[in-house]
Amino acid sequence: MADALISTLLEKLASMTYEYVAEEVKLVLNVEKEVKEFARNLKAIRAVLEDAEQEQVKEANVRDWLDNLKEISSDMVDVLDDWNGEILRQVEKQEREGTSAVVAKKKVRFPIVPRCFSCCHVRRVIPLHKIAQEIKDLNERLTVIYKQREMYNFQLIEKAIQKPQTPQTSSFVDESKIFGREEEKGSLVSKLVSDEEGRGLLIIPILGMGGMGKTTLAQQAYNDAAVKAHFQKRIWVCVSDPFDMIKIAKAITSDESISSNELDYVLQLMSRSIEEEKFLLVLDDVWTEDNTQWNQLKVPLMQNSAEGSRILVTTRKERVASMVRSTNFMINLRVLSEPHCLSIFKHMAFRNREADEDGVFGDISREIVKKCKGLPLAAKTLGSLMHDKKTMKEWKDVLNSKIWDWNEVEEEVFQPLLLSYYDLTPVDKCCLLYCGIFPKDYELERDILINLWMAQDYLDSERNKDKGIIGNIVFDNLVARSFFQDFEKDDDSGKILGCKMHDIVHDFVHFLTKKECLITNANQGANSEIEALGGKLRHLTLTYVPDSSYSLPTSCYNFKKLRTLAVFASRACIDARFVLQLKCLRTLNLIGSSAEELPKEIGQLVHLRHLDLSENFYLRKLPDSICNLYNLYTLVIRDCTSLSNLPRNMSKLINLRHLYVMESDLEYLPKGIGRLTSLQTLDECCVFFGHNDEAFKFGDLRSLNNLRGSLRILLMGDMIDVSEVVELQLFDKKQIFNLQIQFDRWPPLATTPEGSLQILNALQPQEDLESLDINGVVAPTWPRWLTDLNMLRFLTLGHCVNWKIVPPLGKLPFLERLKLSEMRLIEKVGGEFLGLEDDQAAFKSSSSIFPKLKDLCFAWMSDWKEWEGVRGWKKEDSKFPTIMPCLFSLTIEWCEELETLPDFLCKIPIQNLTIRRCPKLIPRCTEASGEEWPKISHIPNIIRSESYY
């Protein structure tokens, strides 16, 4: 973590130039020399950090040295933040007042003072002497740290060999100590000895986090009787890191006499050693993601391998598994069941002991095993730990302690995780360790987590790359290395939206951050826990405050350098005294607070970048002073159901990138939000029509050019003035791929059908839009641009109450999912739906209609009577184009007047058909006797139901 912090700090120091600073100010500050010396010392220390990070695990003195280094680095970041914050305040003031000396904030690169500031301006807004003295003091402290590094004799460690060597593995296994994995073993053995995947050389990866049992499963398969009989040759190679090609090739040849280290020669020998023999090769513990290295090894193996040969690769990295596998088959090891973990634990704890001891310690055994959370290595280690403990007190001591308090756990369970940890970049390490602020089993939301990393300045913005992009790369890296699990994915794109951390990973993270990160209940005992950490505490999480009358622990007020305060499942409130003490906060999370309002002093938290007020159901207003938080990146006010308005001066938040307002009961957004040109996320954009000059209007959306991802536009107000409807040019917002347009239905937006259509036409999105949802329109027809969205994949059209025909959606070549609902005037769906104005002529010019459609749903179409086919269509006639050739699922529900289905359904390979609450259609779809049955008889899964569920 120190490396990532120092990397960020060095970047800030490197950007600190003096050409823009007035000569008088340079003389007052006199910091250029101090800053350069500070950076020089940091660079020298950074060179040995890899060694220090590894030594700290076993050397308490080194841990203290690193703690002091991180403290000084954090303090320097705070000082520079003060400088930058004052500059931003002055820039915002000049922009707001429209002075001639306005400086575009994109040019204010921290911590440069713009030319436009006169010397008197700078003296007025920046405490010059204070900053100069603080930098000098920090430099003196860093010099001491710099000299101390020589005491520990740290070594320079190259990145390629920074990790400690993994213990060597072999093919031998004691089956009596293995419990569970029968299903995985059976599946793996079947794939190894079967030719169903093809007869060439197949490569099968086993993926899982450290300690999950990958090597054990490979050993079981390697020694299985059927596997032994099937292969002429079996070879076990422990690969580890680095990926030593010559060493691996020599191991495969099984010839210890090879003295040459010429790669080509050794690979030739390796290839000849397996010539025309059906072999099983196990490559255990592969780390390299270098495809060139992998291919160098794979190609000679493939050239001479006999049919049916197999390579089994174990790895803890998803990218390795993707790189090596040659089939869709992969074993991704999950946690063991609790009974299996209990079996492992008992086998280790009670071996060679009296049988009744299992009964005496049975209940407490189950409680201890819960700490393992399905990790076999943890069950084995804790079982071994308990083997020599004879008294109930000893067992309860283990049960009630933190898992890392025991050396055995640190050395055995955490060692595999340390190997994965050392494989991370400094930024990845920092971001992983910050996940320790969340309680166990907490659902981590991808975007919010990235925003939190950004708030702590962990995301290095090298080459001006967008920090959000860097955050997504970091998140994917941690996923790929099995630090996250239990993924929540987007139904459409498959993108991971959220996840959890395994409890053992969570314990491991806290083991590495136990001096600076604390999670505790906000009860009477919290004070002593917090105070025990002294001034080192940087991140504090309170998991429970029973009611609003229970204030925060008093010890919270003594930690002036606290950077994170997160309160979960709590009704805790903050007061002015709290705010005035903790001015270094970067992140303030008050989810579920019972506060009706926040203290106005919150505007003095000048370092604050992330403020989460989700589920503050009683919060009635935000203080105007919140608009003084010039460094604020993220504001979350989701589910604030009593919050009706935001402060008028929101435009002052010039660094705001993410604003989450969904499910808050806002009457409108303030107009100033239209001036937040850095805004990237606005999960619900409330556009107001009517007589309110303070509200966000239609035209204000034009300036938000950095919006990206998803955008939900909620159109609200009392009356539409046609003059407000301007062309928004959403088609220029190239980073929006998911658009929702919702006309407020309660209270309804007062508009004519023509006015509604004019709004829709003005909201023309970019042509690469992937997902669109239009709901609640009274327009007489669809917007003119709808059928031009040639990249559209997902479309929902709901409550379009005045449409009399459905749009010609068959023209959309990439549409995968389509839902039409609540179109009460539509009585018939026919050729126009397929995009056929003249059935025969259009058919001749088209080869496929709805070529990619997989999921089709009609719902709540109250007057729909007939789904018509195509005139002249015949099942046997090959001249007609294919219709919906990929359709997998068709759902029709609450269409009470519908009686018919189109003839062409009989040729569509539908797998699932659901018909609910369609009283006239269901009898006609009765098996064998129903009039519509011949059209659907080929569908394997049909649900017909008069009830909704």
Coordinates of C-alpha atoms in Angstrom, one line a residue, residues 753-945:
P753 CA -49.6 14.2 -28.2
E754 CA -47.8 16.5 -30.6
G755 CA -45.7 18.1 -27.8
S756 CA -44.8 14.6 -26.6
L757 CA -43.6 13.6 -30.0
Q758 CA -41.6 16.8 -30.4
I759 CA -39.8 15.9 -27.1
L760 CA -39.0 12.4 -28.3
N761 CA -37.7 13.6 -31.7
A762 CA -35.5 16.2 -29.9
L763 CA -34.0 13.4 -27.7
Q764 CA -32.4 11.6 -30.7
P765 CA -29.5 9.5 -29.2
Q766 CA -26.2 8.6 -30.7
E767 CA -26.3 6.0 -33.5
D768 CA -24.3 3.3 -31.5
L769 CA -26.9 3.2 -28.7
E770 CA -27.2 -0.4 -27.4
S771 CA -30.2 -0.2 -25.1
L772 CA -33.3 1.9 -25.1
D773 CA -36.4 2.1 -22.9
I774 CA -39.3 4.5 -23.7
N775 CA -42.2 4.7 -21.2
G776 CA -45.2 6.8 -20.6
V777 CA -45.5 8.8 -23.9
V778 CA -48.8 10.2 -25.2
A779 CA -47.2 10.8 -28.7
P780 CA -49.3 9.5 -31.6
T781 CA -46.4 7.5 -33.0
W782 CA -42.8 6.6 -32.4
P783 CA -39.8 9.0 -32.8
R784 CA -38.5 9.4 -36.3
W785 CA -35.0 8.1 -35.2
L786 CA -36.1 4.8 -33.6
T787 CA -35.6 2.5 -36.6
D788 CA -32.3 4.1 -37.5
L789 CA -30.6 2.7 -34.4
N790 CA -28.8 -0.1 -36.2
M791 CA -26.6 -1.1 -33.3
L792 CA -29.6 -1.4 -30.8
R793 CA -29.6 -4.7 -28.9
F794 CA -32.2 -4.2 -26.2
L795 CA -35.5 -2.4 -26.6
T796 CA -38.4 -1.8 -24.2
L797 CA -41.5 0.2 -25.3
G798 CA -44.1 0.7 -22.5
H799 CA -47.3 2.6 -21.9
C800 CA -47.2 4.2 -25.4
V801 CA -50.9 4.8 -25.0
N802 CA -51.7 6.5 -28.4
W803 CA -49.8 4.2 -30.8
K804 CA -52.2 2.3 -33.1
I805 CA -49.6 0.2 -34.8
V806 CA -46.3 -1.2 -33.7
P807 CA -43.1 0.2 -35.2
P808 CA -41.3 -1.7 -38.0
L809 CA -38.7 -3.2 -35.6
G810 CA -37.8 -6.1 -37.8
K811 CA -35.5 -3.6 -39.5
L812 CA -33.1 -3.5 -36.5
P813 CA -30.4 -6.0 -37.4
F814 CA -28.8 -6.5 -34.0
L815 CA -31.9 -6.5 -31.7
E816 CA -31.6 -9.3 -29.2
R817 CA -34.4 -8.6 -26.6
L818 CA -37.7 -6.8 -27.2
K819 CA -40.5 -6.1 -24.8
L820 CA -43.8 -4.3 -25.8
S821 CA -46.3 -3.5 -23.1
E822 CA -49.4 -1.4 -22.2
M823 CA -50.2 -0.3 -25.8
R824 CA -53.9 -0.2 -25.3
L825 CA -54.9 1.0 -28.8
I826 CA -53.2 -1.7 -30.8
E827 CA -55.6 -4.4 -32.0
K828 CA -53.5 -6.2 -34.6
V829 CA -49.8 -6.9 -35.1
G830 CA -48.9 -7.9 -38.7
G831 CA -46.3 -7.4 -41.4
E832 CA -45.5 -3.8 -40.4
F833 CA -44.0 -5.2 -37.2
L834 CA -41.6 -7.2 -39.3
G835 CA -40.7 -4.1 -41.3
L836 CA -42.7 -5.1 -44.3
E837 CA -44.7 -2.3 -45.9
D838 CA -45.5 -4.5 -48.9
D839 CA -45.2 -8.1 -47.8
Q840 CA -44.1 -9.7 -51.1
A841 CA -41.8 -6.9 -52.3
A842 CA -40.1 -6.5 -49.0
F843 CA -39.5 -10.2 -48.6
K844 CA -37.7 -10.4 -51.9
S845 CA -35.3 -7.8 -50.8
S846 CA -34.6 -9.2 -47.4
S847 CA -32.8 -12.4 -46.3
S848 CA -33.6 -12.4 -42.6
I849 CA -36.0 -10.5 -40.3
F850 CA -35.2 -10.0 -36.7
P851 CA -32.0 -11.9 -37.4
K852 CA -30.5 -11.7 -33.8
L853 CA -33.7 -11.6 -31.7
K854 CA -33.5 -14.1 -28.8
D855 CA -36.2 -12.9 -26.3
L856 CA -39.6 -11.4 -27.2
C857 CA -42.3 -10.3 -24.8
F858 CA -45.8 -8.8 -25.2
A859 CA -47.6 -7.7 -22.0
W860 CA -50.7 -5.9 -20.9
M861 CA -51.9 -5.3 -24.5
S862 CA -55.6 -5.0 -23.5
D863 CA -57.2 -4.6 -27.0
W864 CA -54.8 -6.8 -29.0
K865 CA -56.8 -9.4 -30.8
E866 CA -54.7 -10.8 -33.7
W867 CA -51.1 -11.6 -34.3
E868 CA -51.1 -11.9 -38.1
G869 CA -48.6 -13.7 -40.2
V870 CA -47.4 -12.7 -43.7
R871 CA -49.6 -12.9 -46.7
G872 CA -48.6 -15.7 -49.0
W873 CA -46.2 -17.3 -46.5
K874 CA -45.9 -21.0 -46.8
K875 CA -43.9 -23.4 -44.6
E876 CA -42.4 -25.2 -47.5
D877 CA -41.6 -22.1 -49.6
S878 CA -37.9 -21.4 -49.5
K879 CA -38.1 -18.1 -51.4
F880 CA -39.3 -16.4 -48.2
P881 CA -36.6 -15.0 -45.8
T882 CA -36.1 -16.5 -42.4
I883 CA -38.0 -14.8 -39.5
M884 CA -36.5 -14.6 -36.0
P885 CA -34.1 -17.5 -36.6
C886 CA -32.5 -17.1 -33.1
L887 CA -35.6 -16.6 -31.0
F888 CA -35.2 -18.7 -27.8
S889 CA -38.0 -17.4 -25.6
L890 CA -41.5 -16.0 -26.3
T891 CA -43.7 -14.6 -23.6
I892 CA -47.3 -13.3 -23.9
E893 CA -49.1 -12.2 -20.8
W894 CA -52.2 -10.3 -19.9
C895 CA -53.3 -10.0 -23.5
E896 CA -57.0 -10.9 -22.7
E897 CA -58.4 -10.4 -26.2
L898 CA -55.6 -12.1 -28.2
E899 CA -56.8 -15.2 -30.2
T900 CA -54.3 -16.0 -32.9
L901 CA -50.6 -16.6 -33.4
P902 CA -48.7 -16.1 -36.8
D903 CA -48.1 -19.1 -39.0
F904 CA -44.3 -18.5 -39.2
L905 CA -43.9 -19.5 -35.5
C906 CA -43.8 -23.1 -36.6
K907 CA -40.4 -22.6 -38.3
I908 CA -38.8 -20.6 -35.4
P909 CA -36.6 -22.7 -33.0
I910 CA -38.2 -21.4 -29.9
Q911 CA -37.3 -23.3 -26.7
N912 CA -39.5 -21.6 -24.2
L913 CA -43.1 -20.3 -24.7
T914 CA -45.0 -18.7 -21.8
I915 CA -48.7 -17.7 -22.1
R916 CA -50.3 -16.2 -19.0
R917 CA -53.6 -14.6 -18.4
C918 CA -54.7 -14.8 -22.1
P919 CA -58.1 -16.5 -21.6
K920 CA -59.0 -16.6 -25.3
L921 CA -55.6 -17.8 -26.6
I922 CA -54.9 -20.5 -24.0
P923 CA -57.8 -22.8 -25.1
R924 CA -56.7 -22.4 -28.7
C925 CA -53.2 -23.6 -27.7
T926 CA -54.4 -26.8 -26.1
E927 CA -52.2 -29.7 -27.1
A928 CA -53.4 -31.6 -30.2
S929 CA -56.9 -30.1 -30.3
G930 CA -56.3 -26.4 -30.2
E931 CA -56.5 -24.4 -33.5
E932 CA -53.1 -22.7 -32.8
W933 CA -51.4 -25.9 -31.6
P934 CA -49.8 -26.8 -35.0
K935 CA -47.9 -23.5 -34.9
I936 CA -46.3 -24.3 -31.5
S937 CA -46.2 -28.1 -31.2
H938 CA -42.4 -28.2 -31.9
I939 CA -41.6 -26.0 -28.8
P940 CA -40.2 -28.2 -26.0
N941 CA -41.1 -26.0 -23.0
I942 CA -44.6 -24.5 -23.0
I943 CA -46.3 -22.9 -20.0
R944 CA -49.9 -22.0 -20.2
S945 CA -51.4 -20.4 -17.1

